[in-house]
Coordinates of N, CA, C and O in Angstrom, one line a residue:
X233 N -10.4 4.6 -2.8 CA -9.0 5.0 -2.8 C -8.4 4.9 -1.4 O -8.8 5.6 -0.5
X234 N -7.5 4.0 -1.2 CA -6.3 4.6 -0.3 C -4.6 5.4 -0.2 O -3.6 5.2 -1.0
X235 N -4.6 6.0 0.9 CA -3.7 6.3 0.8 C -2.8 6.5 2.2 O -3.2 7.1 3.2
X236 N -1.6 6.1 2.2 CA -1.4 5.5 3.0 C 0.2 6.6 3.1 O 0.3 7.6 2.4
X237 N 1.4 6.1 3.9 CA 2.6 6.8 4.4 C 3.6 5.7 4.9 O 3.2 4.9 5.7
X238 N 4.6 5.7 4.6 CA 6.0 5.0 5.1 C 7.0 5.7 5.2 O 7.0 6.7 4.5
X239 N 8.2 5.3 6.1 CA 9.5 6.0 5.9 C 10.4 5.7 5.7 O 11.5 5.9 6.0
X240 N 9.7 4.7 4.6 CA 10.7 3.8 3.5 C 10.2 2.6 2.9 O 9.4 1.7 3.3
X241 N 10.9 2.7 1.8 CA 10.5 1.4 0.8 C 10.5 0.2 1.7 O 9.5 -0.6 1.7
X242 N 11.5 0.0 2.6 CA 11.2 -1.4 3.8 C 10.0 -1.7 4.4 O 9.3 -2.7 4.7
X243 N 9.7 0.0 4.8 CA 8.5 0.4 6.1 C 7.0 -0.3 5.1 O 6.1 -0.8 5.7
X244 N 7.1 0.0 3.5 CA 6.0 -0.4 3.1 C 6.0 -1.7 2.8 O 5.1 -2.4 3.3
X245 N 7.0 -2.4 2.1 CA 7.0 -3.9 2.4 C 6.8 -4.6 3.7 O 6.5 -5.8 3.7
X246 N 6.9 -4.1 4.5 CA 6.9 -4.7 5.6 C 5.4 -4.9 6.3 O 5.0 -5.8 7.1
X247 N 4.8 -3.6 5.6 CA 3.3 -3.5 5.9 C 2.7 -4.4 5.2 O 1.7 -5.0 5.8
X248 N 2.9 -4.9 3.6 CA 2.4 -5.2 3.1 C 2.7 -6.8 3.2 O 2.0 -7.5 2.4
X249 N 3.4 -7.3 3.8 CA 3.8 -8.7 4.2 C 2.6 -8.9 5.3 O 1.7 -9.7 5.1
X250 N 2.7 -8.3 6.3 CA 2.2 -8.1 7.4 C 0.8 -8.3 7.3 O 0.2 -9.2 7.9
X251 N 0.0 -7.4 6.2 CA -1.3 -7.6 5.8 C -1.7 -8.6 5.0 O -2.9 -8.9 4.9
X252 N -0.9 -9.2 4.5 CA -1.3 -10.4 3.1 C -1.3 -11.3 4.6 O -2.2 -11.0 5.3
X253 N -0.6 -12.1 5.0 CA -0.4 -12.7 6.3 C -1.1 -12.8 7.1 O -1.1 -13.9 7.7
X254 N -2.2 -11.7 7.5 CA -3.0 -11.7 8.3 C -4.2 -12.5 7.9 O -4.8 -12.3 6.9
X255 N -4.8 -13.8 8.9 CA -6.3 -14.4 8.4 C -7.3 -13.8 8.0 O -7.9 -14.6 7.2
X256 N -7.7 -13.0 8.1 CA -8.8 -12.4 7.5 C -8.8 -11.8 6.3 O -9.7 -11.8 5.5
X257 N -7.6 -11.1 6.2 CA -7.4 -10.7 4.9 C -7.2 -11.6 4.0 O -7.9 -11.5 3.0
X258 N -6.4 -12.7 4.1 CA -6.1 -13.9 3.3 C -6.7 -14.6 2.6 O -6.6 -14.7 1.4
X259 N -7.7 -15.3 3.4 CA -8.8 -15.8 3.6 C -10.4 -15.3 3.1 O -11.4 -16.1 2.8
X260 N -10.4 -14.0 3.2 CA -11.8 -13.5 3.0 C -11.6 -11.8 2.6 O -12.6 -11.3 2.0
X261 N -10.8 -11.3 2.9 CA -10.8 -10.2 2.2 C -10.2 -9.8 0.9 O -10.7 -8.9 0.2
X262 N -9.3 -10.3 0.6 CA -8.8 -9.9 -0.5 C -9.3 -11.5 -1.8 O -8.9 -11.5 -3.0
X263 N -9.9 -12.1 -1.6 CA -11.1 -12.7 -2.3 C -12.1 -12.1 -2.8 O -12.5 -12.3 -4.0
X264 N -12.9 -10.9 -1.5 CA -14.1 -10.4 -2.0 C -13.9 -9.0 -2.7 O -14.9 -8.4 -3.2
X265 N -12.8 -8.7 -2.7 CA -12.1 -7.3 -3.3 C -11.6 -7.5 -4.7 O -11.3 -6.5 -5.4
X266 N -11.3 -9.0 -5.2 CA -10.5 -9.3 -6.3 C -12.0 -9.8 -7.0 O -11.9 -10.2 -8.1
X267 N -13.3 -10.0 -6.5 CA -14.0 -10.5 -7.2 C -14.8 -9.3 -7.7 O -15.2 -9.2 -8.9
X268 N -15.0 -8.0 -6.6 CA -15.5 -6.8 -7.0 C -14.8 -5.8 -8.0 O -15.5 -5.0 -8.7
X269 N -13.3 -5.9 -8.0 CA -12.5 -4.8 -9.0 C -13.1 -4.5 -10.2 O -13.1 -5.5 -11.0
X270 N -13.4 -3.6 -10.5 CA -13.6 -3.4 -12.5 C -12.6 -3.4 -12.9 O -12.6 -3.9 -14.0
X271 N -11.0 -2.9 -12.4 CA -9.9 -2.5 -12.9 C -8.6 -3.2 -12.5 O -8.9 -4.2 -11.8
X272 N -7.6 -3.0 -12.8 CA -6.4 -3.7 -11.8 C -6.4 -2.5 -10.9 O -7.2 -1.6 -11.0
X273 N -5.5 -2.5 -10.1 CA -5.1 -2.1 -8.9 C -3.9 -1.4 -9.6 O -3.4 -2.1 -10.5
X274 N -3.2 0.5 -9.2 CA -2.8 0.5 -9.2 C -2.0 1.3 -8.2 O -2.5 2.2 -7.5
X275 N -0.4 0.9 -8.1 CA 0.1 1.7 -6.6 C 1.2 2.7 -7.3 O 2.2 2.4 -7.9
X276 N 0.7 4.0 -7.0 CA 1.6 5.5 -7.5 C 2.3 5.2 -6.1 O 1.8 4.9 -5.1
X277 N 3.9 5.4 -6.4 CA 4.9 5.6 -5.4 C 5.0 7.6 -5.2 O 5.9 8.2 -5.9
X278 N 4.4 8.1 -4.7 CA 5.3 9.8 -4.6 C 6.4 9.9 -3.6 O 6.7 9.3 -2.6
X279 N 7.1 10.9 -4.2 CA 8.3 11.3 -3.3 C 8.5 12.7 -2.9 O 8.2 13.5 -3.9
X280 N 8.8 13.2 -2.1 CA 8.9 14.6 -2.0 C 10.0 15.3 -2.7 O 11.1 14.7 -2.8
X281 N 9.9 16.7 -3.4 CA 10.9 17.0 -4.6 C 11.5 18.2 -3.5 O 11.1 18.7 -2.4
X282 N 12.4 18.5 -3.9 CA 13.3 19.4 -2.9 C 12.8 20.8 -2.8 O 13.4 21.7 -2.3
X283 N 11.5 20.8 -3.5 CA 11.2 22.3 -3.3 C 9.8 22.3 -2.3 O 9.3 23.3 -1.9
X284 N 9.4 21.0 -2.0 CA 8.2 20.6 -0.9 C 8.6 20.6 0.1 O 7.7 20.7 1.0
X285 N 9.9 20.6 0.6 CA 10.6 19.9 1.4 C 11.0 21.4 2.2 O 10.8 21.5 3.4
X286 N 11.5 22.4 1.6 CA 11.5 23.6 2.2 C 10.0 24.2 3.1 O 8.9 23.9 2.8
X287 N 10.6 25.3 4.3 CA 9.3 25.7 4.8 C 9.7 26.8 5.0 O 9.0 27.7 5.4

């Protein structure tokens, strides 16, 4: 599992451009990860609800 943080729907697109793009991942990681999966992949978006947000 990962889990990861943005400060915005852009901030995560932008990561995720950024990583597909990169050679290694391209090329050789996300090959040996799509060959290992038993499942699909999936990505839960959370959001903070106005009562988390208080302190």
């Amino acid at each position: 599992m990962v889990l990861t943080s943005y400060p915005d729907e852009s901030g995560h697109r932008r990561h995720l451009a950024g990583v597909r793009d990169h050679p290694l991942v391209r090329d050789g990681l996300l090959t040996a990860v799509e060959g290992a999966r038993t499942a699909a992949p999936r990505t839960l978006r959370l959001a903070p609800t106005g009562r988390s947000l208080i302190r």
